[in-house]
CSV table of C-alpha atoms in Angstrom, one decimal:
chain,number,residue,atom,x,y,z
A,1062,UNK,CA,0.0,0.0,0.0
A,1063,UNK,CA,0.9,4.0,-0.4
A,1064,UNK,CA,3.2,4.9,2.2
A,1065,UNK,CA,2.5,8.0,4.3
A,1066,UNK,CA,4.6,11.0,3.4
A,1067,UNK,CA,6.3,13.2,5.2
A,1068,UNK,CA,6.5,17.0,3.4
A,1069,UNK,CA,8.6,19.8,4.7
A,1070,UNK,CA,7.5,23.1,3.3
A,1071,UNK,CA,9.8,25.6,2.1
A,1072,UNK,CA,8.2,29.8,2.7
A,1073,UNK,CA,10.0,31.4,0.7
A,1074,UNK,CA,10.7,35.1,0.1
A,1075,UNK,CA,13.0,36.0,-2.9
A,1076,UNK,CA,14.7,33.0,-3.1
A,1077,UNK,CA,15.6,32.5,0.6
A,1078,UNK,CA,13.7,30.2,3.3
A,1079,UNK,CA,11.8,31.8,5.7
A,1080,UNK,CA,9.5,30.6,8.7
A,1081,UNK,CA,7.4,32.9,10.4
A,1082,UNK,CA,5.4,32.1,14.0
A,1083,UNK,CA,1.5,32.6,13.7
A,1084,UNK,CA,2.5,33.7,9.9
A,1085,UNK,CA,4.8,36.7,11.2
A,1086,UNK,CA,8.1,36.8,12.8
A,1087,UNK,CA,10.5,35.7,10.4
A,1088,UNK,CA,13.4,33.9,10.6
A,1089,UNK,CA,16.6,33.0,8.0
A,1090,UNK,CA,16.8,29.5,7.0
A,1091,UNK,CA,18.7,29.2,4.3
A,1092,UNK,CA,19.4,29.3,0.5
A,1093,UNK,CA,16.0,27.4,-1.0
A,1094,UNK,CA,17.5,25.1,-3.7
A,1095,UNK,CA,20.1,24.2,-1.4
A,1096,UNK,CA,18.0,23.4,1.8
A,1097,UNK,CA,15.5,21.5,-1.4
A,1098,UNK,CA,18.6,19.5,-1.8
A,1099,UNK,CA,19.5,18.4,1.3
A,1100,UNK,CA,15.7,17.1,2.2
A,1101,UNK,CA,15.7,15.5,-1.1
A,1102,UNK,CA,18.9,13.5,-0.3
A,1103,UNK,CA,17.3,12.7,3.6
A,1104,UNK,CA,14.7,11.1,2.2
A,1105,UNK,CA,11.8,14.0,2.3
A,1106,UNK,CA,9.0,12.4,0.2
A,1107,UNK,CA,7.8,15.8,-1.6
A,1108,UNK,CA,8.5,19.4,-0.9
A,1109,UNK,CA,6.4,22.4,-1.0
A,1110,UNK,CA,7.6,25.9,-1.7
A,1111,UNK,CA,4.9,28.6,-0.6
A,1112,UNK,CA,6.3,32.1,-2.3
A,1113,UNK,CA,4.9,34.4,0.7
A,1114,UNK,CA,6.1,37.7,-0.8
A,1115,UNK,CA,4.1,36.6,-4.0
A,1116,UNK,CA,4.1,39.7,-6.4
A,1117,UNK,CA,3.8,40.6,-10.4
A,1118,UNK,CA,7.6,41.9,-10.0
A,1119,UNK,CA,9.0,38.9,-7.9
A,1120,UNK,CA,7.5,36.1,-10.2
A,1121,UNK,CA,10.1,35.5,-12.2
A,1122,UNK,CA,12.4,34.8,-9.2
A,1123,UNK,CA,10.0,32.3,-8.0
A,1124,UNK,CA,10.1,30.5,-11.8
A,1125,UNK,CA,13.7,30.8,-11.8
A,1126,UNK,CA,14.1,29.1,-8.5
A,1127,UNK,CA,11.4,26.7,-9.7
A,1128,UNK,CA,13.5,25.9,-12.3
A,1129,UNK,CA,16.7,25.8,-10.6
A,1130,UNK,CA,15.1,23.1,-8.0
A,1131,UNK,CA,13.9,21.1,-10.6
A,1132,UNK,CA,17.7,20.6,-11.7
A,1133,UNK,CA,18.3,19.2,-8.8
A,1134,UNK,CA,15.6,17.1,-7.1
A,1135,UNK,CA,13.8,14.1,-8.1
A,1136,UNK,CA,11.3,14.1,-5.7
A,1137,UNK,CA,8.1,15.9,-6.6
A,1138,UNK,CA,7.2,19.2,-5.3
A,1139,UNK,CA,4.5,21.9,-5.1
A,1140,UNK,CA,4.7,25.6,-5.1
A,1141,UNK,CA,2.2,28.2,-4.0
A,1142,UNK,CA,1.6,31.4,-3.5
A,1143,UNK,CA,0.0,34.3,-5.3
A,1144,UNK,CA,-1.1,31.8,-8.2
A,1145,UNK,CA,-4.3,33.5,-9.8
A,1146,UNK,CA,-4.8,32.1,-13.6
A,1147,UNK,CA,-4.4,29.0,-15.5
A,1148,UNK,CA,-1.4,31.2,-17.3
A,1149,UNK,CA,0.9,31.2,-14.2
A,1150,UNK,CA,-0.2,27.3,-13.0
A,1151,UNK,CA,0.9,26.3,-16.8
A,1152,UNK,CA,4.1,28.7,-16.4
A,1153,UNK,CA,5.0,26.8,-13.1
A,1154,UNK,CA,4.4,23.2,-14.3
A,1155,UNK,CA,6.2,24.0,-17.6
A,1156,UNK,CA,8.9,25.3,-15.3
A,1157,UNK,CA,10.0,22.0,-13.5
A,1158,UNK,CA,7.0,22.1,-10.7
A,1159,UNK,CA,4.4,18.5,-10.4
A,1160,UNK,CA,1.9,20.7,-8.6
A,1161,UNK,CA,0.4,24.0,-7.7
A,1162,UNK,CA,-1.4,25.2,-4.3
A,1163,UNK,CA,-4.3,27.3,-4.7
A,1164,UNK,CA,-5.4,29.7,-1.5
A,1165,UNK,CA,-7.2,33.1,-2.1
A,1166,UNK,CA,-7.3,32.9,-6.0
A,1167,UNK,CA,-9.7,29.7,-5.9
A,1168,UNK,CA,-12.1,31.3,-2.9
A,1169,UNK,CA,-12.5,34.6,-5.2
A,1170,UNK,CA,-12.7,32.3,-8.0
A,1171,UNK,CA,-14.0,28.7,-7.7
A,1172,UNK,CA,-14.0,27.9,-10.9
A,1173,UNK,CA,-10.6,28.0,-11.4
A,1174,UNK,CA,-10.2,24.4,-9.6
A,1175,UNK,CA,-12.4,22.8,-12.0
A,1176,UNK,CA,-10.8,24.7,-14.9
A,1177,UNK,CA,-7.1,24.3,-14.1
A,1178,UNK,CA,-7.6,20.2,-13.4
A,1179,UNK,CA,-9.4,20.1,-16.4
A,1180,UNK,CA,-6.4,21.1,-18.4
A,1181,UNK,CA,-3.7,19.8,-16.5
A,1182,UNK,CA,-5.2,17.0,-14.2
A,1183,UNK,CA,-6.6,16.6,-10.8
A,1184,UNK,CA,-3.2,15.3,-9.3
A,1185,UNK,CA,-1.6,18.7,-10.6
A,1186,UNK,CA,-3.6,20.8,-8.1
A,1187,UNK,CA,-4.1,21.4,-4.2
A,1188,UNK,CA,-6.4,23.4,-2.7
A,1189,UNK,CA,-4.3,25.1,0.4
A,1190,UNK,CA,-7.1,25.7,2.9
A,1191,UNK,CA,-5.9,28.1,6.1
A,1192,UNK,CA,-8.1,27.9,8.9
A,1193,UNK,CA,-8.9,29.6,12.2
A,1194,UNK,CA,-11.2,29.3,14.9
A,1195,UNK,CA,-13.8,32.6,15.4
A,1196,UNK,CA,-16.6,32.2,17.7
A,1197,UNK,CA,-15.9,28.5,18.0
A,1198,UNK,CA,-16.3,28.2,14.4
A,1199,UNK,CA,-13.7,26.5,11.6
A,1200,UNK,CA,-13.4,29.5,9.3
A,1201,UNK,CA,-11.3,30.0,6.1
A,1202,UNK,CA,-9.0,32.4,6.0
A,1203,UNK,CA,-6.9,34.0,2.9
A,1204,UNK,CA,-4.0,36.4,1.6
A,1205,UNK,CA,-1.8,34.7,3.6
A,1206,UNK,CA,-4.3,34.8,7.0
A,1207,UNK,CA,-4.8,38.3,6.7
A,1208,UNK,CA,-8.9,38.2,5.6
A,1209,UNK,CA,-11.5,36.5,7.0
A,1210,UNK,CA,-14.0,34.8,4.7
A,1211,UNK,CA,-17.3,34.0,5.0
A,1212,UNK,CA,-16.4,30.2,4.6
A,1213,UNK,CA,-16.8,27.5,7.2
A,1214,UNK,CA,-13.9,25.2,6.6
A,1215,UNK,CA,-15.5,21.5,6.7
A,1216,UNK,CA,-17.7,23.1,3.6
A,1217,UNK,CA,-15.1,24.5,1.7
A,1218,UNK,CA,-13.0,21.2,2.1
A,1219,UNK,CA,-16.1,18.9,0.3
A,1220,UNK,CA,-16.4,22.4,-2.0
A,1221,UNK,CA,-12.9,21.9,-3.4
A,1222,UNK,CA,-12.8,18.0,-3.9
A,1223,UNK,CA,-16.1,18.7,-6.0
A,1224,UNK,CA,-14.7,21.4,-8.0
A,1225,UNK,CA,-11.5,18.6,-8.5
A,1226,UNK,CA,-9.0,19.7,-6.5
A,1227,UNK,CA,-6.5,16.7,-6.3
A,1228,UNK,CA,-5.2,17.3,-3.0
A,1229,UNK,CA,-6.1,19.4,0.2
A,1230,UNK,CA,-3.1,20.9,2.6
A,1231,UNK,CA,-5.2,22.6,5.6
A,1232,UNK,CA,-3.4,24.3,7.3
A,1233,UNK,CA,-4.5,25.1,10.9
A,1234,UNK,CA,-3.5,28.6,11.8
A,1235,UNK,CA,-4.1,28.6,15.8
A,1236,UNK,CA,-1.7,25.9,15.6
A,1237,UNK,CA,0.9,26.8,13.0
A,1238,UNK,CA,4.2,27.9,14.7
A,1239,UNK,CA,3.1,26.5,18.2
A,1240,UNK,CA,5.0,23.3,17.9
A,1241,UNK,CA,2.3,21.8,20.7
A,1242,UNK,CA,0.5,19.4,17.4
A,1243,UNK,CA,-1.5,19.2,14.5
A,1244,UNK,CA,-5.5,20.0,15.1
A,1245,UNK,CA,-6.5,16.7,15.3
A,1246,UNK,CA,-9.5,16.6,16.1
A,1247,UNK,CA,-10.4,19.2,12.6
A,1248,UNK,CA,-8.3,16.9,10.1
A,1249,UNK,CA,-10.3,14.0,11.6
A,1250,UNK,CA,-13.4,15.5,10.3
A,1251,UNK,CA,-11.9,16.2,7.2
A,1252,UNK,CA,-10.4,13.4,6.6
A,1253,UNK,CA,-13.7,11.3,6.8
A,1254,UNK,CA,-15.7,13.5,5.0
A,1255,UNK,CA,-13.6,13.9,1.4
A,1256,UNK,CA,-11.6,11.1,-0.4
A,1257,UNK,CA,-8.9,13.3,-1.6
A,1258,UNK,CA,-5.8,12.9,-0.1
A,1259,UNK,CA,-5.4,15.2,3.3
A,1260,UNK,CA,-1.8,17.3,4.1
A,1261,UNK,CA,-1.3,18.2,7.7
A,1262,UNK,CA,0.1,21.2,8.4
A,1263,UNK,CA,1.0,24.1,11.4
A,1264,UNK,CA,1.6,22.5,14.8
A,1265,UNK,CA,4.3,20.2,14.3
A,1266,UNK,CA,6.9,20.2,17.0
A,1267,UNK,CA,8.0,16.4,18.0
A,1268,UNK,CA,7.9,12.7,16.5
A,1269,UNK,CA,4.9,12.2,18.6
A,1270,UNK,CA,3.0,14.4,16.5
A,1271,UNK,CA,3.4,13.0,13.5
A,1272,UNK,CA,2.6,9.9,14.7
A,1273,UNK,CA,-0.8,11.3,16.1
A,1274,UNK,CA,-1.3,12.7,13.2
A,1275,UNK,CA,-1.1,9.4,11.0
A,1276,UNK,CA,-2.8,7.2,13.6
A,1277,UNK,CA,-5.5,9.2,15.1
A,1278,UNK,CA,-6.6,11.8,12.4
A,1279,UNK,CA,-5.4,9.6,9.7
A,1280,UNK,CA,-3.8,11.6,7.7
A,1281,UNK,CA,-2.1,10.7,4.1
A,1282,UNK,CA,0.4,13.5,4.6
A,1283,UNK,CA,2.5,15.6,7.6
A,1284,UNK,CA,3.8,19.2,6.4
A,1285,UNK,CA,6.1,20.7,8.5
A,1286,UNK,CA,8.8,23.7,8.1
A,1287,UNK,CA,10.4,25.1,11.2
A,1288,UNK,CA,11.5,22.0,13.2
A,1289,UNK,CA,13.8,20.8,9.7
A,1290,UNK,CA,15.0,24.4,9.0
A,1291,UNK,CA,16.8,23.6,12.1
A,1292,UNK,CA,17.9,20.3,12.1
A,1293,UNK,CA,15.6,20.0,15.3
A,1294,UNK,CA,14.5,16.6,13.8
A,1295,UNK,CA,15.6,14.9,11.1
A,1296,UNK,CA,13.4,13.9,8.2
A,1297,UNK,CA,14.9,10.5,8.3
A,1298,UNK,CA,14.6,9.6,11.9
A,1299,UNK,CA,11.2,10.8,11.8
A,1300,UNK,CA,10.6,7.9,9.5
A,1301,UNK,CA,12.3,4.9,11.5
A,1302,UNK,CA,10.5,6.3,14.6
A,1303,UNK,CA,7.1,6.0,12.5
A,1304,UNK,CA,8.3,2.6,11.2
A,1305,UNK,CA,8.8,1.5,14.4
A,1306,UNK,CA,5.2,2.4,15.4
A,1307,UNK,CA,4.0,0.6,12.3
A,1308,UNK,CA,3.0,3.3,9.8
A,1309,UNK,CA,4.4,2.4,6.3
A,1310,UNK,CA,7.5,5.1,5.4
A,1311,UNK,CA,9.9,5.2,2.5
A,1312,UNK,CA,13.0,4.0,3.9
B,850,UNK,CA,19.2,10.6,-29.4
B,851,UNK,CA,16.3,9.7,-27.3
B,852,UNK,CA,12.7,11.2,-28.4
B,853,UNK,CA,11.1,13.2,-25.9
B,854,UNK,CA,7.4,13.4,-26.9
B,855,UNK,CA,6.1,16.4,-26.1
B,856,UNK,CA,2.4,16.5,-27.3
B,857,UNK,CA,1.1,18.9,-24.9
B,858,UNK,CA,0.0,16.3,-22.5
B,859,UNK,CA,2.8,16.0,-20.0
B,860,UNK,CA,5.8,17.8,-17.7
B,861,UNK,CA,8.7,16.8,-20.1
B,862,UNK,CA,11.2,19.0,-17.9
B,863,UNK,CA,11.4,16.6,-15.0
B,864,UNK,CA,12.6,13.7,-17.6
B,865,UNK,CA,14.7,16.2,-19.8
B,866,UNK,CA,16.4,17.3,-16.3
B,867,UNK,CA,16.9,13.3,-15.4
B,868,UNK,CA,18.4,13.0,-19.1
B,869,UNK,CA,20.8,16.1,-18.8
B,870,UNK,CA,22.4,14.1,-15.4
B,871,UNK,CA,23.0,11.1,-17.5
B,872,UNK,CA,24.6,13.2,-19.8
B,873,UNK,CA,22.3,11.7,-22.8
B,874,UNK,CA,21.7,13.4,-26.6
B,875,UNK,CA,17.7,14.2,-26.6
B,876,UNK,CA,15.5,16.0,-28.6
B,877,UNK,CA,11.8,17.0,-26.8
B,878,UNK,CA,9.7,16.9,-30.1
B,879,UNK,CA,5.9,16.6,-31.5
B,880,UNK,CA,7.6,15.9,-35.2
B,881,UNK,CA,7.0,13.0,-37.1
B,882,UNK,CA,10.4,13.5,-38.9
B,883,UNK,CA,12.2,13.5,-35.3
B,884,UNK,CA,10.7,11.0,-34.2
B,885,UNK,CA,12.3,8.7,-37.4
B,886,UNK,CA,15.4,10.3,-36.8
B,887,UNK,CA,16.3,9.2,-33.2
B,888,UNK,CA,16.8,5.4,-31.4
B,889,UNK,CA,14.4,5.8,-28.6
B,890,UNK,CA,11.0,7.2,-27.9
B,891,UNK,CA,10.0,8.4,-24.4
B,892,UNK,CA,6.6,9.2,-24.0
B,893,UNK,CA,5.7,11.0,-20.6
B,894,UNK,CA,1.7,11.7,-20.0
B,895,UNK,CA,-0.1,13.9,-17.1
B,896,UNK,CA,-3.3,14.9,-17.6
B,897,UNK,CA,-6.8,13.5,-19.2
B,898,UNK,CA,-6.7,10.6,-21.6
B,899,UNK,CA,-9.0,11.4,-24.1
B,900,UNK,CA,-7.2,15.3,-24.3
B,901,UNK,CA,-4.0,13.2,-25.0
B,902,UNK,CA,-5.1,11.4,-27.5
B,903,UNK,CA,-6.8,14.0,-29.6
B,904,UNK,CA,-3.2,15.9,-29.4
B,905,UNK,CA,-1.3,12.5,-30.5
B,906,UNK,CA,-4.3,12.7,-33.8
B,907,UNK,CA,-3.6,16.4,-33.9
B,908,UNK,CA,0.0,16.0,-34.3
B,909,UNK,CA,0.0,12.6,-36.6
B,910,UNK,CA,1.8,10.5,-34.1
B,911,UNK,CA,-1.4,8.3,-33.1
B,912,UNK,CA,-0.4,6.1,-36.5
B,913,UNK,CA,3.8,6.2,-35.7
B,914,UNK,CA,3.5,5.1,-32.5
B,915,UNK,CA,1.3,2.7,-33.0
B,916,UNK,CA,3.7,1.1,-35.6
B,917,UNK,CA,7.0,2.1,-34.1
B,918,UNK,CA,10.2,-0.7,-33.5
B,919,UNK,CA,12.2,1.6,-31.6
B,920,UNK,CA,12.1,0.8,-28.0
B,921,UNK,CA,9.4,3.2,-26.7
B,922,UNK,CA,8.4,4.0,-22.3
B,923,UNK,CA,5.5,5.4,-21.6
B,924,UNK,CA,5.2,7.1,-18.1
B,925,UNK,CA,2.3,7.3,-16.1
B,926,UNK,CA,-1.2,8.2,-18.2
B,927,UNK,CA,2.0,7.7,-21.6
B,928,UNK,CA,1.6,4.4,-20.6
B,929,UNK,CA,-2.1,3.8,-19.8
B,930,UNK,CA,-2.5,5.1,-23.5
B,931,UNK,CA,-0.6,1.7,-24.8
B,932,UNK,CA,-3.9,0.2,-23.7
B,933,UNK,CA,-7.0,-0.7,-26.5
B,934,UNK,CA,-8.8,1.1,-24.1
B,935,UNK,CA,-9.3,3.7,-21.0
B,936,UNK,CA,-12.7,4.6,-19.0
B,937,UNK,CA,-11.1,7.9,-18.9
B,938,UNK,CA,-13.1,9.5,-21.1
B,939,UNK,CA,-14.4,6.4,-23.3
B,940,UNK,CA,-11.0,6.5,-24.6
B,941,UNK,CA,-10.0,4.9,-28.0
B,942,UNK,CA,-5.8,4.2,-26.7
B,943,UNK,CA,-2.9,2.9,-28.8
B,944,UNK,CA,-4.1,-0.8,-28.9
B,945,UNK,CA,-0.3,-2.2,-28.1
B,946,UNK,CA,-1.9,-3.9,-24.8
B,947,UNK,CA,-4.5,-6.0,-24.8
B,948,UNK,CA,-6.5,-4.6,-21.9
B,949,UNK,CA,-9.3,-1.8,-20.6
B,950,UNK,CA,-7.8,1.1,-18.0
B,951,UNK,CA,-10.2,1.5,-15.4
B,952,UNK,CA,-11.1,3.7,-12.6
B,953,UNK,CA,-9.6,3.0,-8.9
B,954,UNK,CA,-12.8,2.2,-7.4
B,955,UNK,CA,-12.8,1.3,-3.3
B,956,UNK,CA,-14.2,3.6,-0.5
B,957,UNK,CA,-12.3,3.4,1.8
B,958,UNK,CA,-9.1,4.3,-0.3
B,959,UNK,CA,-8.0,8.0,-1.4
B,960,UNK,CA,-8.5,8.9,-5.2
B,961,UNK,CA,-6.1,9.8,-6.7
B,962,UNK,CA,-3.8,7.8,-5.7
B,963,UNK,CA,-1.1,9.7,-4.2
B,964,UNK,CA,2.6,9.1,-3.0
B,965,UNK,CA,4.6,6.4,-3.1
B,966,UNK,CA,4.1,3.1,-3.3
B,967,UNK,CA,6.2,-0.6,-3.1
B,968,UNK,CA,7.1,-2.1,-6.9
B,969,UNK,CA,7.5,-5.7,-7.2
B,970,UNK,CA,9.0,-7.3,-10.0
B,971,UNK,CA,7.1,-10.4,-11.3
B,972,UNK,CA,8.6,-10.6,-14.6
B,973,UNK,CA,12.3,-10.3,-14.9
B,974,UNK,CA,13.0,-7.3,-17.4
B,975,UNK,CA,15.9,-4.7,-18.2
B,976,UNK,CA,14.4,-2.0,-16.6
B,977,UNK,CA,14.4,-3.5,-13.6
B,978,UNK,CA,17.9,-4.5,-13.6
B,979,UNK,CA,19.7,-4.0,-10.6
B,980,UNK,CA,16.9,-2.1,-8.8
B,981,UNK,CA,15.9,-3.9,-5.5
B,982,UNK,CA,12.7,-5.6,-5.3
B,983,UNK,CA,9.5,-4.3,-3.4
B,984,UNK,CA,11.8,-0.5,-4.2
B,985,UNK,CA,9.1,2.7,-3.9
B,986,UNK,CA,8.4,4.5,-6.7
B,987,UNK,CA,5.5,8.1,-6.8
B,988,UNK,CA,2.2,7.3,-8.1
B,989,UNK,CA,0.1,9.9,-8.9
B,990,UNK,CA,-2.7,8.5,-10.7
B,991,UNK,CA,-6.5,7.7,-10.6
B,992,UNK,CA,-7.0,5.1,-13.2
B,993,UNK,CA,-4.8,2.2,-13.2
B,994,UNK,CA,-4.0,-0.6,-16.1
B,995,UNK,CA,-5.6,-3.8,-14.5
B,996,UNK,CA,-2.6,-7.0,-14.3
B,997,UNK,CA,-2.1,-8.7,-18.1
B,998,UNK,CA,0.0,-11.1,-19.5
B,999,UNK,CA,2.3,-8.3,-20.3
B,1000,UNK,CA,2.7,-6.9,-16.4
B,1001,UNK,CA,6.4,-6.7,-15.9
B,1002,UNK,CA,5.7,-5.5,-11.9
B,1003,UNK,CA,3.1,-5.1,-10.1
B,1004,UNK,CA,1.8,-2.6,-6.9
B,1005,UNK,CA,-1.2,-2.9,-4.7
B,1006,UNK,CA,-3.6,-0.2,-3.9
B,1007,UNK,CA,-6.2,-1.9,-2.8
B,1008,UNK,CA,-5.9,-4.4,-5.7
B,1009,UNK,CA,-3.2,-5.3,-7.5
B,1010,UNK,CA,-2.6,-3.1,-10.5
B,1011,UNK,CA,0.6,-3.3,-13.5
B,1012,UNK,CA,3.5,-1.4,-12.2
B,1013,UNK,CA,5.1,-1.8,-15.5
B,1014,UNK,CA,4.4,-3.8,-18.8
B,1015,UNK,CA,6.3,-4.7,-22.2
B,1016,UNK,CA,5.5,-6.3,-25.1
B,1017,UNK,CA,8.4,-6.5,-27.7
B,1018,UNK,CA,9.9,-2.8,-28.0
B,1019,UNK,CA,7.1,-1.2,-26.1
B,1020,UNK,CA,7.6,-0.4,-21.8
B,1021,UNK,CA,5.8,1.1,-19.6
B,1022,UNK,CA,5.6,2.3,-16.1
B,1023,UNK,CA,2.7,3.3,-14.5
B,1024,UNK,CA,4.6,5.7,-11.8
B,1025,UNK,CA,7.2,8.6,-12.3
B,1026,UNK,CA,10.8,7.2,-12.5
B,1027,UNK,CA,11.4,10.8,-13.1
B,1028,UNK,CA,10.3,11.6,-10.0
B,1029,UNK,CA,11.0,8.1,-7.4
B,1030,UNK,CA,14.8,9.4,-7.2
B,1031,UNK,CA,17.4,6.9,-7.0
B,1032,UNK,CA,15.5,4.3,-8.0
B,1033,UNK,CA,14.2,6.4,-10.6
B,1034,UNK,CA,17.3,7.6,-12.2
B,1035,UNK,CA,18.6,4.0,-12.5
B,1036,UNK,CA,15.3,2.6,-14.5
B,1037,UNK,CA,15.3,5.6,-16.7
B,1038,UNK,CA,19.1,4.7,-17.1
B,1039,UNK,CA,18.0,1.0,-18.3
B,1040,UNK,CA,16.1,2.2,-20.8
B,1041,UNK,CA,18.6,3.7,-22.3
B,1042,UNK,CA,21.1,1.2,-21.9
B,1043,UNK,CA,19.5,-1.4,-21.6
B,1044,UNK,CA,16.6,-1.8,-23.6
């Protein structure tokens, strides 16, 4: 069967790694093609690259590093981040990139899932869902968790696997940059009500988690940035610690 | 020189990128006459069957690959269009295999299939060659090539589905080797020197 993989995400802001706390604060990590590298060679089963300073001026830097990772990794890998028309999804995928993360551009715009899988397949596009809790409610939030939306998150996530969205990477914003877990309990709920693969992400700050993560909210997928930047756990003994609590890892 | 088919239908810059570390002459072409010209055909495929195959028609290759003795790998949906047939789209495929691609179809499993997944060899082949069994290769794929007498390897999601196929000059893999790295690199390295 499809082993569970293990993702670590990449912000980046022209060219260099960057990981922020509650999406601000940021801190240095490191050249991107050459941090890509290293996780490709310790075994990191994709990698996603989120441009967070995503502008008309700057996106050429993000297809020339596109480009320049594809050189060198042979892993497959998504990148996000300001995306907006089928125009730059084809520019990124022609560049060297398997997939593309949609956030704000398919809220203001549904139709671009539907459109964009169309033309370049379901498996080619993830719906990046960022969520926060107001008034006890799971609500979506976009441009980079700046705006509120009027969308409850359990709806969107059915939305976007109707629309054809290959993939969704929810990202849980109360707990990104803690480091005390995923949200659990919400990818539970998502996870049994699409049949799209589910990424994990924000939270992440042990082996334990990850673990939860696979065996309690069942998860196909753990994203996590900070805790690799920093060589706080490594990507491979994150795997024999899951393969020693029976969840099926590339080794 | 190794064809590169590049029918609008697929990411040919993750093989050409795998092709420029092996240090190998290649040409990434839709022309009939290129095709003729070189010793192998690669022929990579993302995307929606039935859009594939009305670019192969579009572009006159439908007939030359069909026909072709060079040794030809198709990757991922290039080799689900070796099939007579696909449920993607009531598809009308190459007709090289003898078989029907169908939908994964099991509720309790994830569609598309996603990630990487164990290869076992059941057939011994070149591309294969010193690549260790039960190795993982990335899947990313809904429909799936059900086993034939032409499976080379197989992988299991939920049922047991061809991995790989050949029949005489034509191979194909059902995941990325493009994008399975080592492992990868060294079946995409058979095929050049190997089969």
């Amino acid at each position: 069967m499809i082993a569970k993989r293990i993702i670590p995400c990449l912000d980046v802001k022209d060219g260099k790694v960057v990981k922020g706390t509650n999406f601000i604060n940021l801190k240095d990590a490191g050249d991107a093609v050459q941090l890509a590298f290293r996780y490709y060679k310790e075994l990191a089963d994709e990698l996603v690259f989120l441009d967070i300073t995503a502008t008309e001026e700057k996106r050429k830097t993000l297809i020339q590093l596109v480009e320049e990772v594809a050189k060198v990794i042979r892993i497959p890998f998504t990148v996000g981040g300001g995306i907006s028309t089928l125009n730059d999804i084809e520019t990124l995928l022609k560049a060297g990139a398997d997939k593309v993360s949609l956030n704000s551009a398919i809220v203001k715009n549904p139709k671009l899932i539907s459109e964009a899988s169309k033309q370049f397949g379901n498996q080619a596009i993830v719906a990046a869902i960022d969520v926060k809790k107001v008034d006890n409610k799971k609500k979506v939030f976009i441009k980079g968790g700046k705006e509120e939306t009027e969308l409850e998150a359990l709806n969107w996530c059915k939305t976007v696997e109707e629309l054809g969205a290959g993939e969704i990477l929810l990202t849980s914003m109360d707990h990104d940059g803690t480091r005390n877990g995923y949200d659990l309990e919400f990818l539970k709920v998502v996870q049994q009500n699409v049949t799209i693969p589910v990424i994990a992400s924000g939270g992440a700050g042990n082996l334990n988690h990850f673990l939860e993560a696979f065996k309690i909210a069942k998860v196909d997928a753990c994203l996590a940035a900070g805790i690799f930047h920093f060589d706080e756990i490594k990507i491979i003994d994150l795997k024999k610690y899951l393969k020693q609590n029976e969840i099926e890892v590339r080794l | 020189m190794i064809a590169v088919i590049d029918y609008g239908a697929g990411n040919t810059k993750s093989v050409t990128n795998v092709l420029d570390e092996l240090k190998v002459e290649y040409i990434v072409t839709s022309r009939e006459i290129d095709i003729n010209k070189s010793k192998k055909i690669i022929f990579p495929g993302v995307g929606e069957a039935s859009f594939a195959i009305r670019k192969l028609h579009l572009n006159n290759l439908f007939t030359l690959l069909r026909i072709t003795k060079k040794p030809l790998l198709g990757i991922c949906l290039g080799m689900q269009l070796l099939a007579d047939e696909t449920e993607e789209g009531n598809t009308t495929c190459l007709g090289i295999i003898p078989t029907i691609c169908k939908k994964f179809e099991n509720e309790s499993l994830k569609i598309p299939q996603m990630g990487w997944n164990k290869v076992k060899v059941i057939k011994e082949n070149p591309l294969f060659e010193d690549i260790g069994n039960d190795s993982y290769f990335y899947f990313a794929n809904s429909y799936y090539m059900p086993m034939n007498e032409f499976t080379t390897a197989s992988s299991n999601y939920g049922i047991d589905f061809t991995a790989s196929i050949q029949k005489d000059n034509f191979f194909g893999v059902q995941f990325h080797p493009e994008k399975s790295g080592e492992a990868g690199i060294k079946l995409l390295k058979n095929f050049i020197e190997k089969c």
